[in-house]
Tab-separated table of C-alpha atoms and ligand atoms in Angstrom:
chain	number	residue	atom	x	y	z
A	256	UNK	CA	23.290	80.114	-27.265
A	257	UNK	CA	25.928	77.523	-27.269
A	258	UNK	CA	29.677	78.849	-26.488
A	259	UNK	CA	32.945	77.122	-27.979
A	260	UNK	CA	33.285	75.605	-24.564
A	261	UNK	CA	29.528	73.956	-24.387
A	262	UNK	CA	30.361	72.601	-27.622
A	263	UNK	CA	33.656	71.172	-26.292
A	264	UNK	CA	31.814	69.809	-23.109
A	265	UNK	CA	29.359	68.027	-25.230
A	266	UNK	CA	31.936	66.507	-27.228
A	267	UNK	CA	33.726	65.157	-24.378
A	268	UNK	CA	30.597	63.926	-22.861
A	269	UNK	CA	29.863	61.823	-25.844
A	270	UNK	CA	33.625	60.469	-26.239
A	271	UNK	CA	32.772	59.489	-22.386
A	272	UNK	CA	30.218	57.767	-23.075
A	273	UNK	CA	31.524	55.845	-26.197
A	274	UNK	CA	34.667	54.686	-24.115
A	275	UNK	CA	32.448	53.633	-21.497
A	276	UNK	CA	30.314	51.672	-23.480
A	277	UNK	CA	33.401	50.161	-25.010
A	278	UNK	CA	34.906	48.960	-21.262
A	279	UNK	CA	31.562	47.658	-20.397
A	280	UNK	CA	31.303	45.895	-23.523
A	281	UNK	CA	35.097	44.125	-23.322
A	282	UNK	CA	34.267	43.570	-19.630
A	283	UNK	CA	31.019	41.266	-20.576
A	284	UNK	CA	32.932	39.836	-23.965
A	285	UNK	CA	36.461	39.396	-22.496
A	286	UNK	CA	35.596	36.610	-19.970
A	287	UNK	CA	34.342	34.442	-22.229
A	288	UNK	CA	36.759	34.975	-24.789
A	289	UNK	CA	39.586	34.225	-22.287
A	290	UNK	CA	37.676	31.109	-21.532
A	291	UNK	CA	37.522	29.468	-24.714
A	292	UNK	CA	40.678	30.434	-25.505
A	293	UNK	CA	42.682	29.786	-22.543
A	294	UNK	CA	45.381	27.019	-22.795
A	295	UNK	CA	44.121	25.558	-19.287
A	296	UNK	CA	40.809	24.558	-20.966
A	297	UNK	CA	42.510	23.416	-24.471
A	298	UNK	CA	45.133	21.275	-23.037
A	299	UNK	CA	43.025	19.414	-20.131
A	300	UNK	CA	43.699	15.842	-21.586
A	301	UNK	CA	45.140	13.696	-18.933
A	302	UNK	CA	47.364	11.220	-20.777
A	303	UNK	CA	47.515	7.524	-19.907
A	304	UNK	CA	49.502	4.962	-21.529
A	305	UNK	CA	49.343	1.326	-21.446
A	306	UNK	CA	51.213	-1.596	-22.918
A	307	UNK	CA	49.381	-4.796	-24.326
A	308	UNK	CA	51.782	-7.418	-23.699
A	309	UNK	CA	55.536	-6.929	-23.750
A	310	UNK	CA	59.110	-7.458	-25.381
A	311	UNK	CA	59.132	-10.563	-23.091
A	312	UNK	CA	55.854	-11.808	-24.794
A	313	UNK	CA	54.222	-11.962	-21.409
A	314	UNK	CA	50.525	-11.754	-21.392
A	315	UNK	CA	49.472	-8.835	-19.352
A	316	UNK	CA	48.421	-5.499	-19.651
A	317	UNK	CA	50.842	-2.615	-17.989
A	318	UNK	CA	49.005	-1.267	-16.032
A	319	UNK	CA	46.637	-3.667	-15.456
A	320	UNK	CA	44.415	-1.252	-12.909
A	321	UNK	CA	43.129	1.912	-14.841
A	322	UNK	CA	41.549	4.530	-12.730
A	323	UNK	CA	39.142	7.461	-14.753
A	324	UNK	CA	37.288	10.125	-13.219
A	325	UNK	CA	33.744	10.753	-14.941
A	326	UNK	CA	33.733	13.822	-16.767
A	327	UNK	CA	37.166	14.371	-17.602
A	328	UNK	CA	38.913	13.946	-20.850
A	329	UNK	CA	41.455	11.198	-21.355
A	330	UNK	CA	43.822	10.322	-23.901
A	331	UNK	CA	44.513	6.672	-23.793
A	332	UNK	CA	47.820	5.689	-25.539
A	333	UNK	CA	47.732	2.206	-26.456
A	334	UNK	CA	51.105	0.384	-27.663
A	335	UNK	CA	51.879	-2.839	-28.439
A	336	UNK	CA	55.903	-3.617	-27.711
A	337	UNK	CA	55.366	-7.694	-28.486
A	338	UNK	CA	55.550	-9.865	-31.612
A	339	UNK	CA	51.667	-10.950	-31.506
A	340	UNK	CA	48.643	-9.041	-31.800
A	341	UNK	CA	46.800	-7.837	-28.631
A	342	UNK	CA	43.112	-6.711	-27.989
A	343	UNK	CA	42.021	-3.943	-25.731
A	344	UNK	CA	38.276	-5.410	-25.081
A	345	UNK	CA	36.514	-3.477	-22.406
A	346	UNK	CA	32.994	-3.426	-23.888
A	347	UNK	CA	31.210	-2.112	-20.883
A	348	UNK	CA	33.582	0.540	-20.295
A	349	UNK	CA	33.679	1.354	-24.058
A	350	UNK	CA	29.999	1.608	-24.299
A	351	UNK	CA	30.040	3.950	-21.115
A	352	UNK	CA	32.301	6.628	-22.427
A	353	UNK	CA	32.061	9.381	-25.109
A	354	UNK	CA	34.441	9.033	-27.628
A	355	UNK	CA	35.965	12.056	-29.263
A	356	UNK	CA	38.447	10.056	-31.339
A	357	UNK	CA	40.700	7.314	-31.852
A	358	UNK	CA	44.222	8.181	-33.741
A	359	UNK	CA	46.134	5.249	-35.029
A	360	UNK	CA	48.766	5.823	-37.613
A	361	UNK	CA	47.507	8.723	-40.251
A	362	UNK	CA	43.806	7.535	-39.153
A	363	UNK	CA	41.653	9.534	-37.383
A	364	UNK	CA	38.630	7.762	-36.384
A	365	UNK	CA	35.517	9.522	-34.970
A	366	UNK	CA	32.914	8.017	-32.996
A	367	UNK	CA	31.833	5.103	-30.626
A	368	UNK	CA	34.288	2.283	-30.155
A	369	UNK	CA	34.470	-1.008	-28.809
A	370	UNK	CA	37.493	-2.902	-28.838
A	371	UNK	CA	40.942	-2.012	-30.431
A	372	UNK	CA	43.259	-4.595	-31.678
A	373	UNK	CA	46.880	-3.819	-31.848
A	374	UNK	CA	49.266	-5.752	-34.234
A	375	UNK	CA	52.690	-6.090	-33.131
A	376	UNK	CA	54.527	-2.735	-32.765
A	377	UNK	CA	51.177	-0.705	-33.153
A	378	UNK	CA	50.254	2.402	-31.561
A	379	UNK	CA	46.917	3.697	-30.705
A	380	UNK	CA	45.387	7.209	-29.088
A	381	UNK	CA	41.515	7.296	-27.686
A	382	UNK	CA	40.720	10.168	-26.874
A	383	UNK	CA	37.620	9.879	-24.788
A	384	UNK	CA	35.724	11.126	-21.593
A	385	UNK	CA	34.319	8.569	-19.327
A	386	UNK	CA	30.427	9.268	-18.356
A	387	UNK	CA	29.596	6.122	-16.010
A	388	UNK	CA	31.307	5.611	-12.319
A	389	UNK	CA	31.871	1.959	-11.797
A	390	UNK	CA	33.928	-1.043	-11.907
A	391	UNK	CA	34.933	-2.492	-15.899
A	392	UNK	CA	36.658	-5.697	-16.727
A	393	UNK	CA	39.370	-5.700	-19.398
A	394	UNK	CA	40.756	-8.245	-21.198
A	395	UNK	CA	42.790	-9.715	-24.220
A	396	UNK	CA	39.958	-11.844	-26.343
A	397	UNK	CA	43.205	-13.596	-28.220
A	398	UNK	CA	42.349	-17.692	-27.732
A	399	UNK	CA	44.290	-18.425	-24.573
A	400	UNK	CA	45.120	-14.613	-23.573
A	401	UNK	CA	42.150	-14.127	-20.808
A	402	UNK	CA	43.072	-17.429	-19.270
A	403	UNK	CA	46.633	-16.988	-19.309
A	404	UNK	CA	46.084	-13.221	-17.260
A	405	UNK	CA	45.864	-10.859	-19.811
A	406	UNK	CA	43.106	-9.032	-18.177
A	407	UNK	CA	42.958	-6.028	-15.832
A	408	UNK	CA	40.249	-3.751	-14.334
A	409	UNK	CA	38.768	0.039	-15.300
A	410	UNK	CA	38.027	2.055	-12.348
A	411	UNK	CA	35.634	5.264	-12.918
A	412	UNK	CA	35.437	7.300	-10.194
A	413	UNK	CA	32.060	9.957	-10.058
B	645	CU	CU1	46.688	-10.701	-26.096
């Protein structure tokens, strides 16, 4: 016959097993939840600025050497401080990266990018992940600009 004490023991055993399963469940779940919500993961984008031309109309990219690591996410911030338009043309590089988006003005473009044209004063942000290590050439395809030295090099490290 079950006494009052036995009933209380039974209850407390049931309560403990419920608590234990909650603890185990949280233990399994929280590391994943933490990994998804972690600001370290959300904010893991390296910002890299590049100027196409400059205020004194120099035909250059600044910097003219870009270095990335394959598999990491970058936000390339391009601007054109000059009074003429310029191109960021690095076709082999563009074909080898995974592009998340390009943002310019109020427009966000998703998907593959081949080259970018920046009008005077324009700013564009290109978010991508380099996929293939290698050395890629960069140039501005406006007539005469490549010849005048508006060229650069992009290195993707493994
Ligand atoms: Cu140019």
